[in-house]
Amino acid sequence: MADNKLYEALGVSRTASDSEIRRNYRRLAKEYHPDKNPAAGDKFKEISFAYEVLTNPEKREIYDRYGLKGLQEGGESGFAGAEDLFGHFFGGGGPFGGLFGGFGGGGFRHGQRRGPRRGENTVHRLKVSLEDMYNGKVSKLQLSKNTICTACGGEGGPPGALQPCRMCNGRGIKITITQLGPGMVQQMQSRCLDCDGEGEVINERDRCQVCMGRKVTQQTKLLEVHVDKGMKDEQRITFHGEGDQMPGVEPGDVIIVLQEKAHEVFQRSGADLMMKQTVTLTEALCGFTTVIKHLDGRNIVVKHPPGSVLVPGCIRGIEGQGMPIYKNPYEKGDLYIRVDVEFPENYFAPEGKLKELEALLGGRPAAQEIAADAEEVNMTDFEESPGSGGFRGQYYNEDDDHPHTGGQHVQCAHQ
Ligand SMILES: [Zn+2]
Ligand SMILES: [Zn+2]
């Protein structure tokens, strides 16, 4: 015969309704909460466990039929981790002590899922430009969500219109239990089709005219999303309790996940910014001044003094011109400029002037001695052929971190 311990723990009868169980649980949980009543010991765990079982239609059904022993045997269906709670009911190593060792992992534990059921979180992605992450912005996001019908207060009809579903006894779930043998139970569950898993039904003529008995209506809600200076890609902004409403369910959160849009000029790496600047060979050798339009619209003047050579692919940093730091926006990262050098077209200087240029650039290294039997060959443009792909990529890729300038020179000389 099934035992009655869980009902006794909550001080309710076997026929108690869901709301009666919840009400008693809340009252007892307040009374025996370990923070308030440390002397109560395991009492709080007991009522929590009883609540877990009796508010879960599937578990309650099994408990009603087979008692705690049934729950223990149904271990595979989500009662793992319950051994210590059973222990409390049976006084430590009680009659079932030692039988629970086999159920590993998962399941419910102390302190989890206590109190009212919680709705799902809703996640939205919001594309944000780098400018907006630099300057900060308030974005308005319109979303539609279910809110509890104001006309019927979420009852779906006038008071008393809601009746427990007869097909499932108000559980929302139909359970078929087959006893396979002594101590072995197989259970199948399916959602009740008559009440659509709600456990309650309303007569058609009683239905609230505003929500058509659905208890909720769809409303448009405008959320103000504060994109603060320095926020990052994938950063989450949470609106607590703004998720869909449902009677008896604590609404979940609306979570906005920022998605940084790619920028034409700047790439971001944490608080730092990186950009490319193409300069001519003359500028690389003789200095230059350029104006960069920053993300807040400022024009910043970048000067490179003459006489200090910029080699292709070199990187120069500008302190404090990166992204603002989140929550500390007066502090900023750095801006890095990667210099690409554009080489001149062929024959850029008249014949006679090349000698002058050579002299200016410091002349040539001493000529190599050429042995009499050395073979003379021609250099041509490099044509990619099967089997040489990796090689070309390695030497001509402009994104290469260590450009092989010699390779570029070879190419130019014979165009
Ligand atoms: Zn309504
Ligand atoms: Zn039903």
CSV table of C-alpha atoms and ligand atoms in Angstrom, one decimal:
chain,number,residue,atom,x,y,z
A,1,MET,CA,0.0,0.0,0.0
A,2,ALA,CA,1.2,3.4,-0.9
A,3,ASP,CA,2.5,5.6,1.9
A,4,ASN,CA,1.4,9.1,2.8
A,5,LYS,CA,4.6,10.7,4.0
A,6,LEU,CA,4.9,13.4,1.3
A,7,TYR,CA,1.3,14.6,1.8
A,8,GLU,CA,1.9,14.6,5.6
A,9,ALA,CA,5.1,16.6,5.1
A,10,LEU,CA,3.1,19.4,3.5
A,11,GLY,CA,0.1,18.9,5.7
A,12,VAL,CA,-2.3,18.3,2.9
A,13,SER,CA,-4.7,15.4,2.0
A,14,ARG,CA,-4.2,13.0,-0.9
A,15,THR,CA,-6.8,14.8,-2.9
A,16,ALA,CA,-5.2,18.2,-2.4
A,17,SER,CA,-5.2,20.5,-5.5
A,18,ASP,CA,-2.0,21.9,-7.0
A,19,SER,CA,-2.7,25.3,-5.6
A,20,GLU,CA,-3.3,23.9,-2.1
A,21,ILE,CA,0.0,22.1,-2.3
A,22,ARG,CA,1.8,25.2,-3.5
A,23,ARG,CA,0.1,27.4,-0.8
A,24,ASN,CA,1.1,25.0,2.0
A,25,TYR,CA,4.6,24.6,0.7
A,26,ARG,CA,5.1,28.3,0.6
A,27,ARG,CA,3.9,28.7,4.2
A,28,LEU,CA,6.0,25.8,5.5
A,29,ALA,CA,9.1,26.9,3.5
A,30,LYS,CA,8.9,30.3,5.1
A,31,GLU,CA,8.6,28.7,8.5
A,32,TYR,CA,11.3,26.1,8.2
A,33,HIS,CA,13.8,28.0,6.0
A,34,PRO,CA,17.3,27.2,7.3
A,35,ASP,CA,18.1,30.9,7.4
A,36,LYS,CA,15.2,31.6,9.7
A,37,ASN,CA,15.0,28.3,11.6
A,38,PRO,CA,18.3,26.6,11.7
A,39,ALA,CA,17.1,24.2,14.4
A,40,ALA,CA,14.5,22.7,12.0
A,41,GLY,CA,17.2,20.7,10.4
A,42,ASP,CA,16.0,18.4,7.7
A,43,LYS,CA,12.4,19.5,7.8
A,44,PHE,CA,13.1,22.1,5.1
A,45,LYS,CA,14.6,19.5,2.8
A,46,GLU,CA,11.6,17.2,3.4
A,47,ILE,CA,9.0,19.7,2.5
A,48,SER,CA,11.1,20.8,-0.6
A,49,PHE,CA,11.2,17.2,-1.7
A,50,ALA,CA,7.6,16.6,-1.1
A,51,TYR,CA,6.8,19.8,-3.1
A,52,GLU,CA,9.0,18.6,-6.0
A,53,VAL,CA,7.2,15.3,-6.3
A,54,LEU,CA,3.6,16.5,-5.7
A,55,THR,CA,3.7,19.4,-8.1
A,56,ASN,CA,5.1,17.2,-10.9
A,57,PRO,CA,2.1,15.4,-12.3
A,58,GLU,CA,4.2,12.5,-13.5
A,59,LYS,CA,5.9,12.0,-10.2
A,60,ARG,CA,2.8,12.5,-8.2
A,61,GLU,CA,1.0,9.8,-10.2
A,62,ILE,CA,3.8,7.3,-9.5
A,63,TYR,CA,3.9,8.3,-5.8
A,64,ASP,CA,0.1,7.9,-5.4
A,65,ARG,CA,0.3,4.4,-6.8
A,66,TYR,CA,3.5,3.0,-5.5
A,67,GLY,CA,4.6,5.4,-2.7
A,68,LEU,CA,8.2,6.3,-2.2
A,69,LYS,CA,9.3,2.9,-3.3
A,70,GLY,CA,7.7,3.6,-6.7
A,71,LEU,CA,9.7,6.8,-7.0
A,72,GLN,CA,12.9,5.0,-6.1
A,73,GLU,CA,12.2,2.4,-8.8
A,74,GLY,CA,11.4,5.0,-11.3
A,75,GLY,CA,14.9,6.3,-10.7
A,76,GLU,CA,15.8,6.4,-14.3
A,77,SER,CA,13.1,8.9,-15.1
A,78,GLY,CA,14.6,11.8,-13.2
A,79,PHE,CA,14.9,10.9,-9.6
A,80,ALA,CA,18.6,10.7,-9.5
A,81,GLY,CA,20.4,12.5,-6.7
A,82,ALA,CA,17.4,11.9,-4.4
A,83,GLU,CA,19.1,9.4,-2.2
A,84,ASP,CA,19.9,11.8,0.6
A,85,LEU,CA,16.3,13.2,0.6
A,86,PHE,CA,15.0,9.7,0.9
A,87,GLY,CA,17.4,9.3,3.7
A,88,HIS,CA,15.7,12.1,5.5
A,89,PHE,CA,12.3,10.4,5.3
A,90,PHE,CA,13.6,7.1,6.4
A,91,GLY,CA,15.9,8.4,9.1
A,92,GLY,CA,19.4,8.0,7.6
A,93,GLY,CA,20.1,4.4,6.5
A,94,GLY,CA,16.5,3.4,6.5
A,95,PRO,CA,14.9,0.5,4.7
A,96,PHE,CA,16.1,1.7,1.3
A,97,GLY,CA,19.5,2.8,2.4
A,98,GLY,CA,22.1,1.6,0.0
A,99,LEU,CA,19.6,1.0,-2.8
A,100,PHE,CA,20.1,4.4,-4.4
A,101,GLY,CA,23.7,4.3,-5.3
A,102,GLY,CA,23.2,3.5,-8.9
A,103,PHE,CA,21.5,6.7,-10.0
A,104,GLY,CA,24.2,9.0,-11.2
A,105,GLY,CA,24.1,12.7,-12.2
A,106,GLY,CA,21.3,15.0,-13.3
A,107,GLY,CA,18.0,15.1,-11.5
A,108,PHE,CA,17.1,17.7,-8.9
A,109,ARG,CA,19.2,18.8,-6.0
A,110,HIS,CA,18.8,20.8,-2.9
A,111,GLY,CA,17.7,24.4,-3.7
A,112,GLN,CA,16.9,23.8,-7.3
A,113,ARG,CA,13.6,24.6,-8.9
A,114,ARG,CA,12.0,25.6,-5.7
A,115,GLY,CA,9.1,28.0,-5.8
A,116,PRO,CA,6.9,28.9,-8.8
A,117,ARG,CA,7.7,27.6,-12.3
A,118,ARG,CA,9.8,29.9,-14.4
A,119,GLY,CA,9.1,30.7,-18.1
A,120,GLU,CA,11.7,30.5,-20.8
A,121,ASN,CA,14.1,33.3,-21.6
A,122,THR,CA,13.7,35.0,-24.9
A,123,VAL,CA,16.9,35.8,-26.8
A,124,HIS,CA,17.1,38.5,-29.4
A,125,ARG,CA,20.1,39.5,-31.5
A,126,LEU,CA,20.7,43.2,-32.0
A,127,LYS,CA,23.1,44.4,-34.7
A,128,VAL,CA,25.1,47.3,-33.5
A,129,SER,CA,27.6,49.4,-35.5
A,130,LEU,CA,31.1,50.0,-34.2
A,131,GLU,CA,30.2,53.7,-34.1
A,132,ASP,CA,27.4,53.0,-31.7
A,133,MET,CA,29.6,50.8,-29.5
A,134,TYR,CA,32.1,53.7,-29.4
A,135,ASN,CA,29.7,56.5,-28.7
A,136,GLY,CA,26.9,54.6,-26.9
A,137,LYS,CA,23.3,54.6,-28.0
A,138,VAL,CA,19.8,53.9,-26.9
A,139,SER,CA,18.2,51.5,-29.3
A,140,LYS,CA,14.5,51.0,-29.3
A,141,LEU,CA,13.4,47.4,-29.8
A,142,GLN,CA,9.8,46.5,-30.5
A,143,LEU,CA,8.8,43.0,-29.5
A,144,SER,CA,5.5,41.3,-29.1
A,145,LYS,CA,4.9,39.2,-26.0
A,146,ASN,CA,2.2,37.4,-24.2
A,147,THR,CA,0.7,39.3,-21.3
A,148,ILE,CA,-1.9,38.1,-18.9
A,149,CYS,CA,-5.3,39.1,-20.2
A,150,THR,CA,-6.5,42.1,-18.3
A,151,ALA,CA,-10.2,41.4,-19.0
A,152,CYS,CA,-10.2,38.0,-17.2
A,153,GLY,CA,-7.1,38.4,-15.0
A,154,GLY,CA,-5.6,35.4,-16.7
A,155,GLU,CA,-8.5,33.1,-15.7
A,156,GLY,CA,-9.7,32.6,-19.2
A,157,GLY,CA,-13.3,33.3,-18.2
A,158,PRO,CA,-15.4,34.4,-15.3
A,159,PRO,CA,-14.5,33.0,-11.8
A,160,GLY,CA,-15.3,29.3,-11.6
A,161,ALA,CA,-15.3,28.9,-15.4
A,162,LEU,CA,-12.1,27.0,-15.3
A,163,GLN,CA,-12.7,23.3,-14.6
A,164,PRO,CA,-10.1,20.6,-14.1
A,165,CYS,CA,-9.8,18.5,-17.2
A,166,ARG,CA,-11.7,15.2,-16.7
A,167,MET,CA,-9.6,13.2,-19.2
A,168,CYS,CA,-6.4,13.7,-17.3
A,169,ASN,CA,-7.7,14.6,-13.8
A,170,GLY,CA,-6.2,18.0,-14.1
A,171,ARG,CA,-2.7,16.8,-14.6
A,172,GLY,CA,-2.2,17.8,-18.2
A,173,ILE,CA,-0.5,14.5,-18.8
A,174,LYS,CA,-1.7,11.0,-19.4
A,175,ILE,CA,0.4,8.3,-17.9
A,176,THR,CA,0.3,4.6,-18.6
A,177,ILE,CA,2.2,2.5,-16.0
A,178,THR,CA,2.9,-1.1,-16.6
A,179,GLN,CA,4.3,-3.3,-13.9
A,180,LEU,CA,6.9,-5.4,-15.7
A,181,GLY,CA,7.7,-7.6,-12.7
A,182,PRO,CA,8.4,-7.3,-9.0
A,183,GLY,CA,10.0,-3.9,-8.4
A,184,MET,CA,10.0,-3.0,-12.0
A,185,VAL,CA,7.8,-0.3,-13.4
A,186,GLN,CA,7.6,1.0,-17.0
A,187,GLN,CA,5.8,4.3,-17.6
A,188,MET,CA,4.8,6.1,-20.7
A,189,GLN,CA,3.5,9.6,-20.6
A,190,SER,CA,1.8,11.8,-23.2
A,191,ARG,CA,0.3,15.3,-23.2
A,192,CYS,CA,-3.4,15.3,-22.6
A,193,LEU,CA,-5.1,16.3,-25.9
A,194,ASP,CA,-8.4,17.4,-24.3
A,195,CYS,CA,-6.8,20.3,-22.4
A,196,ASP,CA,-3.7,20.6,-24.5
A,197,GLY,CA,-1.6,19.8,-21.4
A,198,GLU,CA,-3.1,22.6,-19.4
A,199,GLY,CA,-4.9,20.4,-16.9
A,200,GLU,CA,-7.9,22.8,-17.1
A,201,VAL,CA,-10.6,23.4,-19.6
A,202,ILE,CA,-13.2,26.2,-20.0
A,203,ASN,CA,-16.7,25.8,-21.5
A,204,GLU,CA,-16.8,27.4,-24.9
A,205,ARG,CA,-19.6,29.8,-23.9
A,206,ASP,CA,-17.8,30.9,-20.7
A,207,ARG,CA,-14.6,31.9,-22.5
A,208,CYS,CA,-13.3,35.4,-22.1
A,209,GLN,CA,-14.1,37.4,-25.2
A,210,VAL,CA,-10.9,39.3,-25.1
A,211,CYS,CA,-8.4,36.4,-25.0
A,212,MET,CA,-10.8,33.7,-26.2
A,213,GLY,CA,-10.0,31.7,-23.1
A,214,ARG,CA,-6.3,31.7,-23.8
A,215,LYS,CA,-5.6,33.6,-20.6
A,216,VAL,CA,-3.0,35.8,-22.3
A,217,THR,CA,-3.1,38.4,-25.1
A,218,GLN,CA,-0.4,39.4,-27.4
A,219,GLN,CA,1.0,42.9,-26.7
A,220,THR,CA,3.6,45.0,-28.3
A,221,LYS,CA,6.3,46.2,-26.0
A,222,LEU,CA,9.0,48.7,-26.6
A,223,LEU,CA,12.3,48.0,-24.9
A,224,GLU,CA,15.0,50.6,-24.6
A,225,VAL,CA,18.3,48.9,-25.1
A,226,HIS,CA,21.1,51.0,-23.7
A,227,VAL,CA,24.2,50.2,-25.7
A,228,ASP,CA,26.9,51.6,-23.4
A,229,LYS,CA,30.2,52.9,-24.6
A,230,GLY,CA,32.7,50.1,-25.0
A,231,MET,CA,30.2,47.2,-25.1
A,232,LYS,CA,31.3,44.2,-27.1
A,233,ASP,CA,30.2,41.7,-29.6
A,234,GLU,CA,28.1,39.0,-27.9
A,235,GLN,CA,27.6,41.1,-24.8
A,236,ARG,CA,24.2,40.4,-23.2
A,237,ILE,CA,21.7,42.9,-21.9
A,238,THR,CA,19.1,41.3,-19.7
A,239,PHE,CA,15.6,42.6,-19.1
A,240,HIS,CA,14.5,40.7,-16.1
A,241,GLY,CA,11.0,39.3,-16.1
A,242,GLU,CA,10.1,40.8,-19.5
A,243,GLY,CA,9.5,37.4,-21.2
A,244,ASP,CA,6.1,35.9,-22.1
A,245,GLN,CA,3.6,36.0,-19.2
A,246,MET,CA,1.5,33.0,-18.2
A,247,PRO,CA,-0.7,32.6,-15.2
A,248,GLY,CA,1.1,30.8,-12.4
A,249,VAL,CA,4.5,31.1,-14.1
A,250,GLU,CA,7.2,33.6,-13.3
A,251,PRO,CA,8.0,35.2,-16.6
A,252,GLY,CA,11.5,34.6,-18.0
A,253,ASP,CA,13.9,37.3,-19.1
A,254,VAL,CA,14.4,39.0,-22.4
A,255,ILE,CA,18.0,38.8,-23.3
A,256,ILE,CA,19.5,41.0,-26.0
A,257,VAL,CA,22.7,39.7,-27.5
A,258,LEU,CA,24.7,42.4,-29.2
A,259,GLN,CA,26.2,41.7,-32.6
A,260,GLU,CA,28.9,44.0,-33.8
A,261,LYS,CA,28.7,44.9,-37.4
A,262,ALA,CA,31.8,44.9,-39.5
A,263,HIS,CA,33.3,48.3,-40.0
A,264,GLU,CA,34.8,49.6,-43.3
A,265,VAL,CA,37.9,51.1,-41.7
A,266,PHE,CA,38.4,49.8,-38.3
A,267,GLN,CA,38.7,46.3,-37.0
A,268,ARG,CA,38.3,45.8,-33.3
A,269,SER,CA,40.2,43.6,-30.9
A,270,GLY,CA,39.0,44.1,-27.4
A,271,ALA,CA,39.6,47.7,-26.5
A,272,ASP,CA,42.0,48.2,-29.4
A,273,LEU,CA,41.3,49.3,-33.0
A,274,MET,CA,43.3,48.3,-36.0
A,275,MET,CA,43.2,50.0,-39.4
A,276,LYS,CA,45.1,49.8,-42.7
A,277,GLN,CA,46.8,52.8,-44.3
A,278,THR,CA,48.2,52.7,-47.7
A,279,VAL,CA,51.0,55.1,-48.4
A,280,THR,CA,53.2,55.6,-51.5
A,281,LEU,CA,56.8,54.7,-51.5
A,282,THR,CA,57.6,58.4,-51.4
A,283,GLU,CA,55.5,58.8,-48.3
A,284,ALA,CA,57.0,55.7,-46.7
A,285,LEU,CA,60.5,57.2,-47.2
A,286,CYS,CA,59.9,60.9,-47.0
A,287,GLY,CA,57.1,61.2,-44.4
A,288,PHE,CA,53.5,62.1,-44.7
A,289,THR,CA,50.5,63.6,-43.0
A,290,THR,CA,47.1,62.0,-43.2
A,291,VAL,CA,43.7,62.6,-41.6
A,292,ILE,CA,41.7,59.8,-40.1
A,293,LYS,CA,38.0,60.2,-39.4
A,294,HIS,CA,37.4,58.6,-36.1
A,295,LEU,CA,34.2,56.7,-34.9
A,296,ASP,CA,32.9,59.8,-33.1
A,297,GLY,CA,33.4,62.0,-36.2
A,298,ARG,CA,36.6,63.6,-35.0
A,299,ASN,CA,39.3,64.1,-37.6
A,300,ILE,CA,42.6,63.1,-36.2
A,301,VAL,CA,45.8,64.1,-37.9
A,302,VAL,CA,48.5,61.5,-38.1
A,303,LYS,CA,51.9,62.7,-39.0
A,304,HIS,CA,54.9,60.6,-39.9
A,305,PRO,CA,58.1,62.6,-39.9
A,306,PRO,CA,60.4,62.4,-42.9
A,307,GLY,CA,63.6,60.5,-42.5
A,308,SER,CA,62.2,57.5,-40.6
A,309,VAL,CA,61.4,54.7,-43.1
A,310,LEU,CA,58.1,52.8,-43.0
A,311,VAL,CA,58.5,49.3,-44.3
A,312,PRO,CA,55.5,47.5,-45.9
A,313,GLY,CA,53.4,45.7,-43.3
A,314,CYS,CA,54.9,47.6,-40.3
A,315,ILE,CA,52.5,48.6,-37.5
A,316,ARG,CA,52.4,51.9,-35.7
A,317,GLY,CA,50.4,52.5,-32.6
A,318,ILE,CA,48.6,55.6,-31.4
A,319,GLU,CA,47.9,55.6,-27.7
A,320,GLY,CA,44.4,56.3,-26.4
A,321,GLN,CA,42.6,56.3,-29.7
A,322,GLY,CA,41.1,52.8,-29.4
A,323,MET,CA,37.7,51.9,-28.0
A,324,PRO,CA,36.4,53.2,-24.7
A,325,ILE,CA,36.5,50.7,-21.9
A,326,TYR,CA,33.1,49.4,-20.8
A,327,LYS,CA,32.0,51.1,-17.6
A,328,ASN,CA,35.1,53.3,-17.6
A,329,PRO,CA,34.7,55.1,-20.9
A,330,TYR,CA,37.2,57.9,-20.3
A,331,GLU,CA,39.8,55.2,-20.5
A,332,LYS,CA,40.5,54.0,-24.0
A,333,GLY,CA,42.4,51.3,-25.8
A,334,ASP,CA,44.9,52.1,-28.6
A,335,LEU,CA,44.7,52.5,-32.3
A,336,TYR,CA,47.1,50.5,-34.5
A,337,ILE,CA,47.8,51.4,-38.1
A,338,ARG,CA,49.2,48.8,-40.4
A,339,VAL,CA,51.1,50.4,-43.2
A,340,ASP,CA,50.9,49.2,-46.8
A,341,VAL,CA,53.4,50.7,-49.2
A,342,GLU,CA,52.4,51.2,-52.7
A,343,PHE,CA,55.4,50.8,-55.0
A,344,PRO,CA,55.7,52.9,-58.1
A,345,GLU,CA,54.9,51.6,-61.6
A,346,ASN,CA,57.8,50.5,-63.9
A,347,TYR,CA,60.2,53.2,-65.3
A,348,PHE,CA,59.0,55.8,-62.9
A,349,ALA,CA,62.2,57.7,-63.2
A,350,PRO,CA,64.0,58.8,-66.4
A,351,GLU,CA,67.1,56.7,-67.2
A,352,GLY,CA,69.6,59.2,-66.0
A,353,LYS,CA,67.8,59.8,-62.7
A,354,LEU,CA,67.9,56.2,-61.5
A,355,LYS,CA,71.6,56.6,-60.8
A,356,GLU,CA,70.8,59.6,-58.6
A,357,LEU,CA,68.1,57.6,-56.8
A,358,GLU,CA,70.6,54.7,-56.3
A,359,ALA,CA,73.0,57.1,-54.7
A,360,LEU,CA,70.3,58.6,-52.5
A,361,LEU,CA,69.3,55.2,-51.3
A,362,GLY,CA,72.9,54.4,-50.4
A,363,GLY,CA,74.2,52.7,-53.5
A,364,ARG,CA,74.4,49.0,-54.3
A,365,PRO,CA,76.1,46.2,-52.4
A,366,ALA,CA,79.3,45.1,-54.0
A,367,ALA,CA,78.7,43.1,-57.1
A,368,GLN,CA,78.9,39.3,-56.7
A,369,GLU,CA,81.6,37.6,-58.5
A,370,ILE,CA,80.2,35.4,-61.3
A,371,ALA,CA,82.0,32.2,-62.1
A,372,ALA,CA,82.8,31.6,-65.8
A,373,ASP,CA,80.6,28.5,-66.0
A,374,ALA,CA,77.5,30.2,-64.3
A,375,GLU,CA,74.3,29.9,-66.3
A,376,GLU,CA,72.3,32.9,-67.1
A,377,VAL,CA,68.5,32.6,-66.8
A,378,ASN,CA,65.5,34.9,-67.2
A,379,MET,CA,63.0,35.9,-64.5
A,380,THR,CA,59.4,36.0,-65.6
A,381,ASP,CA,56.1,36.7,-63.8
A,382,PHE,CA,55.3,34.0,-61.4
A,383,GLU,CA,52.5,31.9,-62.9
A,384,GLU,CA,50.6,29.7,-60.5
A,385,SER,CA,50.7,26.1,-61.5
A,386,PRO,CA,49.3,23.0,-59.8
A,387,GLY,CA,51.5,22.1,-57.0
A,388,SER,CA,52.9,25.5,-56.3
A,389,GLY,CA,49.8,27.1,-54.8
A,390,GLY,CA,51.0,27.1,-51.3
A,391,PHE,CA,54.2,28.8,-52.3
A,392,ARG,CA,52.6,31.7,-54.1
A,393,GLY,CA,50.2,32.3,-51.2
A,394,GLN,CA,53.1,32.4,-48.8
A,395,TYR,CA,55.0,35.0,-50.7
A,396,TYR,CA,52.4,37.2,-52.2
A,397,ASN,CA,49.6,37.3,-49.7
A,398,GLU,CA,49.3,40.9,-48.7
A,399,ASP,CA,47.8,40.0,-45.3
A,400,ASP,CA,51.0,38.1,-44.5
A,401,ASP,CA,52.4,39.3,-41.2
A,402,HIS,CA,55.9,39.3,-42.6
A,403,PRO,CA,55.7,40.3,-46.2
A,404,HIS,CA,58.5,39.1,-48.3
A,405,THR,CA,59.4,42.3,-50.0
A,406,GLY,CA,62.0,40.7,-52.2
A,407,GLY,CA,59.3,38.7,-53.9
A,408,GLN,CA,57.3,41.8,-54.7
A,409,HIS,CA,60.4,43.4,-56.2
A,410,VAL,CA,60.9,40.4,-58.5
A,411,GLN,CA,57.3,40.8,-59.8
A,412,CYS,CA,57.6,44.5,-60.5
A,413,ALA,CA,60.8,44.3,-62.4
A,414,HIS,CA,59.4,42.3,-65.3
A,415,GLN,CA,55.9,43.6,-65.8
B,1,ZN,ZN,-9.2,37.0,-21.0
B,2,ZN,ZN,-6.5,17.1,-19.8
